[in-house]
C-alpha cells in the first residue's frame, strides 16, 4: 500500500534529462492541434444560442443528459482515475475506447490532460500549478486555458509511448466533431443544439473541480493546498467533488469517503461504483483504496 501522500506521479519522460524535460519542444502540428481545443469549446458555447431558435424537445434533453453523463464518466473514470493516477488497472482496448469517448468532451486528449493534471498535483495552488486557485475563481475555472500555461511543459511518457493513445491525443478534435455530426444526423439542428448545450454544461461541470473545489467546501483531511470537498460538485461530476480526499489520497479509486468520529463513511461516488461494476465483469483489476487506519491518521485536527 502506498503512503498516504503518494500521488502516483510517475516519471513523465524517463529518457529525457531534467533540462530537456523543461524545454520539451512541440511540432507546429501538435501546437495547432492543441490550440484547436479552446477554439472548439468557444464554438460550442456560441452554439448554445442555436437552441433558442430550435427549442429543445424531451428527446433533445435526453440526448443532452446522456452525452453529459457518458462523457463525464469518461473524464472521471478514464482520464483521471485510470490514466493519470493509475487507481486501477484495465486492458489497453478499454483505455483506447474510453479515451476516444472522453476526447469527444472537447477537453483535449489523454497526453495533454494527464500532463496538466500531474502538474496540478505536483504544485497545487502554487506558481507552477497551471490552474492555480490563488489567482482567482475565474482563472482556475477557464482563463488559464487561454494563457501560455495551456501548453504542457512536458508530456507523460507512458501515454506517448502508446501509438494509439498518442494518435488519439493529437487528433482529439475528431471525436468531438464526429459527435456533433452524429447529433445532427439523429435530429437535425435541434439535436446539434443539444450537443452544444451538453458540451458546454460538461465543460463547466469539469471546471468546477478546479475552481469551486478549491474555494468552497470542507477540508476534513490534511493537505498542503486549498482543496475542498463539495457535495454539489460531487453530484455534478459523478464523485469528483470530494476533492480534499482526492488530494490527500490521489491514487485512491474511491474519492467519496469521509470520517465521522472514528468511523469511515462512504459518500456517493458513481465513478467508483462504475469501476467496481467493471471489476465484477473482469474488465478492471487492482482497484486501490487506502485502508481505514491510514485514512483515520490523515484526519485534520479540528480541536
mmCIF file of C-alpha atoms in Angstrom:
data_model
loop_
_atom_site.group_PDB
_atom_site.id
_atom_site.type_symbol
_atom_site.label_atom_id
_atom_site.label_comp_id
_atom_site.label_asym_id
_atom_site.label_seq_id
_atom_site.Cartn_x
_atom_site.Cartn_y
_atom_site.Cartn_z
ATOM 1 C CA UNK A 1 0.000 0.000 0.000
ATOM 2 C CA UNK A 2 1.495 3.392 -0.977
ATOM 3 C CA UNK A 3 1.983 6.031 1.740
ATOM 4 C CA UNK A 4 -0.999 8.324 2.172
ATOM 5 C CA UNK A 5 0.718 11.252 0.455
ATOM 6 C CA UNK A 6 1.711 9.216 -2.574
ATOM 7 C CA UNK A 7 0.270 10.603 -5.782
ATOM 8 C CA UNK A 8 1.331 8.112 -8.403
ATOM 9 C CA UNK A 9 3.259 10.863 -10.175
ATOM 10 C CA UNK A 10 5.129 8.550 -12.477
ATOM 11 C CA UNK A 11 8.213 9.675 -14.319
ATOM 12 C CA UNK A 12 6.894 11.650 -17.236
ATOM 13 C CA UNK A 13 9.898 11.497 -19.535
ATOM 14 C CA UNK A 14 12.428 8.916 -18.323
ATOM 15 C CA UNK A 15 14.512 9.169 -21.492
ATOM 16 C CA UNK A 16 14.999 12.921 -21.179
ATOM 17 C CA UNK A 17 17.321 14.818 -18.880
ATOM 18 C CA UNK A 18 15.817 17.252 -16.386
ATOM 19 C CA UNK A 19 16.781 20.205 -18.557
ATOM 20 C CA UNK A 20 15.373 18.542 -21.669
ATOM 21 C CA UNK A 21 12.094 17.869 -19.861
ATOM 22 C CA UNK A 22 11.778 21.555 -19.009
ATOM 23 C CA UNK A 23 12.321 22.610 -22.620
ATOM 24 C CA UNK A 24 10.394 19.917 -24.477
ATOM 25 C CA UNK A 25 9.663 21.125 -27.967
ATOM 26 C CA UNK A 26 6.404 20.607 -29.847
ATOM 27 C CA UNK A 27 5.899 20.359 -33.574
ATOM 28 C CA UNK A 28 3.827 23.022 -35.304
ATOM 29 C CA UNK A 29 1.142 20.414 -35.965
ATOM 30 C CA UNK A 30 0.934 19.487 -32.266
ATOM 31 C CA UNK A 31 0.581 23.128 -31.265
ATOM 32 C CA UNK A 32 -2.146 23.698 -33.838
ATOM 33 C CA UNK A 33 -3.924 20.513 -32.749
ATOM 34 C CA UNK A 34 -3.750 21.568 -29.107
ATOM 35 C CA UNK A 35 -4.926 25.147 -29.644
ATOM 36 C CA UNK A 36 -7.901 23.825 -31.586
ATOM 37 C CA UNK A 37 -9.272 22.667 -28.228
ATOM 38 C CA UNK A 38 -10.136 26.078 -26.733
ATOM 39 C CA UNK A 39 -11.360 27.248 -30.150
ATOM 40 C CA UNK A 40 -13.839 24.370 -30.410
ATOM 41 C CA UNK A 41 -15.060 24.878 -26.843
ATOM 42 C CA UNK A 42 -15.780 28.523 -27.679
ATOM 43 C CA UNK A 43 -17.681 27.366 -30.775
ATOM 44 C CA UNK A 44 -19.775 25.078 -28.557
ATOM 45 C CA UNK A 45 -20.550 27.965 -26.197
ATOM 46 C CA UNK A 46 -21.692 30.098 -29.125
ATOM 47 C CA UNK A 47 -23.643 27.133 -30.474
ATOM 48 C CA UNK A 48 -25.852 27.137 -27.376
ATOM 49 C CA UNK A 49 -27.605 30.159 -28.929
ATOM 50 C CA UNK A 50 -28.916 27.812 -31.619
ATOM 51 C CA UNK A 51 -31.175 26.176 -29.016
ATOM 52 C CA UNK A 52 -33.064 29.474 -28.641
ATOM 53 C CA UNK A 53 -34.220 29.135 -32.239
ATOM 54 C CA UNK A 54 -34.769 25.357 -32.435
ATOM 55 C CA UNK A 55 -36.198 24.766 -28.984
ATOM 56 C CA UNK A 56 -35.380 21.544 -27.141
ATOM 57 C CA UNK A 57 -37.820 18.648 -27.088
ATOM 58 C CA UNK A 58 -37.891 15.927 -24.435
ATOM 59 C CA UNK A 59 -35.816 13.755 -26.755
ATOM 60 C CA UNK A 60 -33.232 16.514 -27.114
ATOM 61 C CA UNK A 61 -32.993 16.859 -23.324
ATOM 62 C CA UNK A 62 -32.499 13.103 -23.014
ATOM 63 C CA UNK A 63 -29.648 13.426 -25.530
ATOM 64 C CA UNK A 64 -28.164 16.304 -23.511
ATOM 65 C CA UNK A 65 -28.225 14.302 -20.276
ATOM 66 C CA UNK A 66 -26.891 11.130 -21.893
ATOM 67 C CA UNK A 67 -23.976 12.916 -23.587
ATOM 68 C CA UNK A 68 -23.169 14.758 -20.361
ATOM 69 C CA UNK A 69 -23.247 11.578 -18.283
ATOM 70 C CA UNK A 70 -21.246 9.274 -20.567
ATOM 71 C CA UNK A 71 -18.566 11.879 -21.276
ATOM 72 C CA UNK A 72 -18.273 12.974 -17.655
ATOM 73 C CA UNK A 73 -17.808 9.316 -16.752
ATOM 74 C CA UNK A 74 -15.048 9.079 -19.350
ATOM 75 C CA UNK A 75 -13.302 12.081 -17.818
ATOM 76 C CA UNK A 76 -13.535 10.777 -14.256
ATOM 77 C CA UNK A 77 -13.018 7.052 -14.763
ATOM 78 C CA UNK A 78 -10.629 7.030 -17.746
ATOM 79 C CA UNK A 79 -8.608 10.238 -17.990
ATOM 80 C CA UNK A 80 -8.495 10.919 -14.259
ATOM 81 C CA UNK A 81 -8.540 7.790 -12.132
ATOM 82 C CA UNK A 82 -7.130 5.298 -14.666
ATOM 83 C CA UNK A 83 -4.651 7.104 -16.926
ATOM 84 C CA UNK A 84 -3.440 9.838 -14.585
ATOM 85 C CA UNK A 85 -3.474 8.263 -11.129
ATOM 86 C CA UNK A 86 -3.486 4.559 -12.018
ATOM 87 C CA UNK A 87 -6.059 3.928 -9.300
ATOM 88 C CA UNK A 88 -6.978 0.683 -11.037
ATOM 89 C CA UNK A 89 -5.832 -1.413 -13.973
ATOM 90 C CA UNK A 90 -7.604 -2.093 -17.271
ATOM 91 C CA UNK A 91 -6.713 -3.626 -20.655
ATOM 92 C CA UNK A 92 -5.415 -1.479 -23.496
ATOM 93 C CA UNK A 93 -8.617 -1.740 -25.541
ATOM 94 C CA UNK A 94 -10.564 -0.251 -22.630
ATOM 95 C CA UNK A 95 -8.118 2.665 -22.369
ATOM 96 C CA UNK A 96 -8.314 3.309 -26.117
ATOM 97 C CA UNK A 97 -12.093 3.173 -26.314
ATOM 98 C CA UNK A 98 -12.511 5.218 -23.139
ATOM 99 C CA UNK A 99 -10.069 7.859 -24.383
ATOM 100 C CA UNK A 100 -11.944 8.241 -27.678
ATOM 101 C CA UNK A 101 -15.207 8.740 -25.778
ATOM 102 C CA UNK A 102 -13.536 11.219 -23.426
ATOM 103 C CA UNK A 103 -11.883 13.155 -26.248
ATOM 104 C CA UNK A 104 -15.419 13.864 -27.514
ATOM 105 C CA UNK A 105 -15.821 16.123 -24.455
ATOM 106 C CA UNK A 106 -13.798 18.775 -26.275
ATOM 107 C CA UNK A 107 -11.399 18.879 -23.324
ATOM 108 C CA UNK A 108 -8.292 17.642 -25.130
ATOM 109 C CA UNK A 109 -6.551 14.290 -25.468
ATOM 110 C CA UNK A 110 -5.052 11.887 -22.910
ATOM 111 C CA UNK A 111 -1.421 13.125 -23.052
ATOM 112 C CA UNK A 112 -2.377 16.783 -22.665
ATOM 113 C CA UNK A 113 -4.904 16.034 -19.920
ATOM 114 C CA UNK A 114 -2.597 13.846 -17.869
ATOM 115 C CA UNK A 115 0.342 16.227 -18.218
ATOM 116 C CA UNK A 116 -1.642 19.159 -16.849
ATOM 117 C CA UNK A 117 -3.223 17.187 -14.045
ATOM 118 C CA UNK A 118 0.128 15.871 -12.864
ATOM 119 C CA UNK A 119 1.476 19.423 -12.840
ATOM 120 C CA UNK A 120 -1.560 20.423 -10.767
ATOM 121 C CA UNK A 121 -0.802 17.772 -8.142
ATOM 122 C CA UNK A 122 2.915 18.460 -8.099
ATOM 123 C CA UNK A 123 2.441 22.185 -7.400
ATOM 124 C CA UNK A 124 -1.143 22.551 -6.197
ATOM 125 C CA UNK A 125 -2.128 26.199 -5.658
ATOM 126 C CA UNK A 126 1.449 27.311 -6.302
ATOM 127 C CA UNK A 127 3.058 29.171 -9.187
ATOM 128 C CA UNK A 128 3.652 26.059 -11.320
ATOM 129 C CA UNK A 129 0.060 24.871 -10.968
ATOM 130 C CA UNK A 130 -1.494 25.628 -14.389
ATOM 131 C CA UNK A 131 -4.866 26.458 -12.808
ATOM 132 C CA UNK A 132 -3.589 27.868 -9.521
ATOM 133 C CA UNK A 133 -6.691 28.765 -7.494
ATOM 134 C CA UNK A 134 -4.892 31.585 -5.648
ATOM 135 C CA UNK A 135 -5.141 33.580 -8.895
ATOM 136 C CA UNK A 136 -8.913 33.697 -8.531
ATOM 137 C CA UNK A 137 -12.023 31.686 -9.276
ATOM 138 C CA UNK A 138 -12.268 32.547 -12.971
ATOM 139 C CA UNK A 139 -8.580 31.946 -13.613
ATOM 140 C CA UNK A 140 -8.834 28.386 -12.295
ATOM 141 C CA UNK A 141 -12.223 27.886 -13.978
ATOM 142 C CA UNK A 142 -11.290 28.808 -17.552
ATOM 143 C CA UNK A 143 -8.882 31.727 -18.020
ATOM 144 C CA UNK A 144 -5.803 29.512 -17.645
ATOM 145 C CA UNK A 145 -6.840 27.730 -20.849
ATOM 146 C CA UNK A 146 -6.197 30.963 -22.773
ATOM 147 C CA UNK A 147 -2.740 31.539 -21.285
ATOM 148 C CA UNK A 148 0.743 30.259 -22.217
ATOM 149 C CA UNK A 149 0.394 27.597 -19.485
ATOM 150 C CA UNK A 150 -2.165 25.901 -21.729
ATOM 151 C CA UNK A 151 0.702 24.062 -23.469
ATOM 152 C CA UNK A 152 2.120 21.462 -21.023
ATOM 153 C CA UNK A 153 5.800 21.736 -20.144
ATOM 154 C CA UNK A 154 6.190 18.016 -20.927
ATOM 155 C CA UNK A 155 4.031 15.061 -21.869
ATOM 156 C CA UNK A 156 3.688 11.744 -19.967
ATOM 157 C CA UNK A 157 5.973 9.031 -21.336
ATOM 158 C CA UNK A 158 3.569 6.150 -20.756
ATOM 159 C CA UNK A 159 0.868 7.752 -22.917
ATOM 160 C CA UNK A 160 3.291 8.976 -25.557
ATOM 161 C CA UNK A 161 4.874 5.533 -25.975
ATOM 162 C CA UNK A 162 1.498 4.023 -26.920
ATOM 163 C CA UNK A 163 0.981 4.887 -30.619
ATOM 164 C CA UNK A 164 -2.803 4.536 -30.348
ATOM 165 C CA UNK A 165 -3.044 6.857 -27.349
ATOM 166 C CA UNK A 166 -0.644 9.325 -28.951
ATOM 167 C CA UNK A 167 -2.800 9.396 -32.076
ATOM 168 C CA UNK A 168 -5.963 9.952 -30.034
ATOM 169 C CA UNK A 169 -4.211 12.812 -28.263
ATOM 170 C CA UNK A 170 -3.128 14.616 -31.433
ATOM 171 C CA UNK A 171 -6.481 14.042 -33.155
ATOM 172 C CA UNK A 172 -8.520 14.812 -30.032
ATOM 173 C CA UNK A 173 -10.798 17.146 -32.011
ATOM 174 C CA UNK A 174 -12.119 14.433 -34.326
ATOM 175 C CA UNK A 175 -14.331 12.627 -31.749
ATOM 176 C CA UNK A 176 -15.904 15.974 -30.772
ATOM 177 C CA UNK A 177 -16.607 16.967 -34.362
ATOM 178 C CA UNK A 178 -17.877 13.458 -35.161
ATOM 179 C CA UNK A 179 -20.253 13.567 -32.193
ATOM 180 C CA UNK A 180 -21.599 16.884 -33.409
ATOM 181 C CA UNK A 181 -22.159 15.312 -36.829
ATOM 182 C CA UNK A 182 -23.884 12.309 -35.283
ATOM 183 C CA UNK A 183 -26.159 14.618 -33.304
ATOM 184 C CA UNK A 184 -27.164 16.473 -36.459
ATOM 185 C CA UNK A 185 -27.778 13.177 -38.277
ATOM 186 C CA UNK A 186 -30.029 11.972 -35.439
ATOM 187 C CA UNK A 187 -32.215 15.051 -35.119
ATOM 188 C CA UNK A 188 -31.122 17.914 -37.325
ATOM 189 C CA UNK A 189 -30.406 21.375 -35.917
ATOM 190 C CA UNK A 190 -32.310 20.649 -32.691
ATOM 191 C CA UNK A 191 -30.025 17.761 -31.747
ATOM 192 C CA UNK A 192 -26.975 19.706 -32.885
ATOM 193 C CA UNK A 193 -28.080 22.447 -30.486
ATOM 194 C CA UNK A 194 -28.498 19.783 -27.788
ATOM 195 C CA UNK A 195 -24.926 18.655 -28.451
ATOM 196 C CA UNK A 196 -23.691 22.227 -27.974
ATOM 197 C CA UNK A 197 -25.663 22.593 -24.720
ATOM 198 C CA UNK A 198 -24.392 19.277 -23.336
ATOM 199 C CA UNK A 199 -20.762 20.023 -24.242
ATOM 200 C CA UNK A 200 -20.928 23.480 -22.662
ATOM 201 C CA UNK A 201 -22.505 22.157 -19.450
ATOM 202 C CA UNK A 202 -19.886 19.401 -19.371
ATOM 203 C CA UNK A 203 -17.058 21.898 -19.696
ATOM 204 C CA UNK A 204 -18.271 23.911 -16.718
ATOM 205 C CA UNK A 205 -19.020 20.796 -14.682
ATOM 206 C CA UNK A 206 -15.423 19.623 -15.016
ATOM 207 C CA UNK A 207 -14.059 23.142 -14.494
ATOM 208 C CA UNK A 208 -15.874 23.436 -11.156
ATOM 209 C CA UNK A 209 -13.440 20.876 -9.721
ATOM 210 C CA UNK A 210 -10.585 23.283 -10.449
ATOM 211 C CA UNK A 211 -12.405 26.391 -9.265
ATOM 212 C CA UNK A 212 -15.217 25.721 -6.760
ATOM 213 C CA UNK A 213 -13.461 22.754 -5.130
ATOM 214 C CA UNK A 214 -10.537 24.988 -4.220
ATOM 215 C CA UNK A 215 -12.773 27.774 -2.890
ATOM 216 C CA UNK A 216 -15.913 26.330 -1.265
ATOM 217 C CA UNK A 217 -16.466 23.316 0.960
ATOM 218 C CA UNK A 218 -14.916 21.379 3.816
ATOM 219 C CA UNK A 219 -11.345 20.222 4.432
ATOM 220 C CA UNK A 220 -11.614 17.072 6.570
ATOM 221 C CA UNK A 221 -8.196 15.726 5.533
ATOM 222 C CA UNK A 222 -4.714 17.161 5.917
ATOM 223 C CA UNK A 223 -3.276 18.526 2.669
ATOM 224 C CA UNK A 224 -0.884 21.362 1.863
ATOM 225 C CA UNK A 225 -3.294 23.096 -0.516
ATOM 226 C CA UNK A 226 -6.775 24.643 -0.723
ATOM 227 C CA UNK A 227 -8.615 21.530 -1.973
ATOM 228 C CA UNK A 228 -12.109 21.087 -0.535
ATOM 229 C CA UNK A 229 -14.938 18.574 -0.509
ATOM 230 C CA UNK A 230 -18.017 19.971 -2.229
ATOM 231 C CA UNK A 231 -21.123 17.799 -2.297
ATOM 232 C CA UNK A 232 -22.885 19.687 -5.099
ATOM 233 C CA UNK A 233 -19.867 19.400 -7.376
ATOM 234 C CA UNK A 234 -19.609 15.709 -6.449
ATOM 235 C CA UNK A 235 -23.132 15.166 -7.767
ATOM 236 C CA UNK A 236 -22.439 17.102 -10.980
ATOM 237 C CA UNK A 237 -19.152 15.267 -11.608
ATOM 238 C CA UNK A 238 -20.080 11.710 -10.597
ATOM 239 C CA UNK A 239 -17.895 11.785 -7.490
ATOM 240 C CA UNK A 240 -15.029 14.167 -8.333
ATOM 241 C CA UNK A 241 -16.234 16.833 -5.919
ATOM 242 C CA UNK A 242 -14.778 15.015 -2.912
ATOM 243 C CA UNK A 243 -11.639 16.890 -3.848
ATOM 244 C CA UNK A 244 -9.983 17.267 -0.459
ATOM 245 C CA UNK A 245 -9.980 13.494 -0.039
ATOM 246 C CA UNK A 246 -8.592 13.170 -3.558
ATOM 247 C CA UNK A 247 -5.665 15.453 -2.770
ATOM 248 C CA UNK A 248 -4.984 13.506 0.403
ATOM 249 C CA UNK A 249 -5.097 10.186 -1.481
ATOM 250 C CA UNK A 250 -4.677 10.870 -5.225
ATOM 251 C CA UNK A 251 -4.129 7.193 -6.002
ATOM 252 C CA UNK A 252 -7.437 6.045 -4.485
ATOM 253 C CA UNK A 253 -10.066 4.698 -6.890
ATOM 254 C CA UNK A 254 -12.728 5.840 -4.452
ATOM 255 C CA UNK A 255 -12.970 9.537 -3.613
ATOM 256 C CA UNK A 256 -16.300 9.558 -1.794
ATOM 257 C CA UNK A 257 -15.078 8.946 1.752
ATOM 258 C CA UNK A 258 -15.265 10.948 4.971
ATOM 259 C CA UNK A 259 -14.568 10.298 8.630
ATOM 260 C CA UNK A 260 -17.295 10.639 11.262
ATOM 261 C CA UNK A 261 -15.793 10.250 14.688
ATOM 262 C CA UNK A 262 -13.551 7.245 14.255
ATOM 263 C CA UNK A 263 -15.688 5.659 11.574
ATOM 264 C CA UNK A 264 -15.055 5.676 7.842
ATOM 265 C CA UNK A 265 -18.229 6.674 5.966
ATOM 266 C CA UNK A 266 -18.758 6.147 2.250
ATOM 267 C CA UNK A 267 -20.183 9.017 0.220
ATOM 268 C CA UNK A 268 -21.903 8.900 -3.193
ATOM 269 C CA UNK A 269 -19.282 8.223 -5.854
ATOM 270 C CA UNK A 270 -20.826 6.992 -9.090
ATOM 271 C CA UNK A 271 -17.438 6.705 -10.804
ATOM 272 C CA UNK A 272 -16.227 4.284 -8.157
ATOM 273 C CA UNK A 273 -19.399 2.217 -8.462
ATOM 274 C CA UNK A 274 -18.763 2.053 -12.204
ATOM 275 C CA UNK A 275 -15.191 0.850 -11.628
ATOM 276 C CA UNK A 276 -16.412 -1.808 -9.177
ATOM 277 C CA UNK A 277 -19.066 -2.955 -11.647
ATOM 278 C CA UNK A 278 -16.415 -3.418 -14.310
ATOM 279 C CA UNK A 279 -14.286 -5.297 -11.794
ATOM 280 C CA UNK A 280 -17.121 -7.781 -11.258
ATOM 281 C CA UNK A 281 -17.114 -8.327 -15.035
ATOM 282 C CA UNK A 282 -13.364 -8.945 -15.056
ATOM 283 C CA UNK A 283 -12.540 -5.779 -17.013
ATOM 284 C CA UNK A 284 -10.850 -3.785 -14.242
ATOM 285 C CA UNK A 285 -8.493 -5.030 -11.540
ATOM 286 C CA UNK A 286 -6.060 -3.862 -8.849
ATOM 287 C CA UNK A 287 -8.579 -1.318 -7.553
ATOM 288 C CA UNK A 288 -6.706 0.767 -4.977
ATOM 289 C CA UNK A 289 -8.289 2.181 -1.803
ATOM 290 C CA UNK A 290 -6.469 3.276 1.378
ATOM 291 C CA UNK A 291 -7.039 1.183 4.479
ATOM 292 C CA UNK A 292 -9.130 2.663 7.293
ATOM 293 C CA UNK A 293 -6.166 3.189 9.630
ATOM 294 C CA UNK A 294 -4.348 5.324 7.063
ATOM 295 C CA UNK A 295 -7.444 7.435 6.390
ATOM 296 C CA UNK A 296 -8.070 7.947 10.089
ATOM 297 C CA UNK A 297 -4.475 9.121 10.525
ATOM 298 C CA UNK A 298 -4.982 11.699 7.765
ATOM 299 C CA UNK A 299 -7.863 13.491 9.509
ATOM 300 C CA UNK A 300 -7.488 17.184 10.070
ATOM 301 C CA UNK A 301 -7.332 18.068 13.761
ATOM 302 C CA UNK A 302 -10.290 20.381 14.417
ATOM 303 C CA UNK A 303 -9.716 20.777 18.136
#
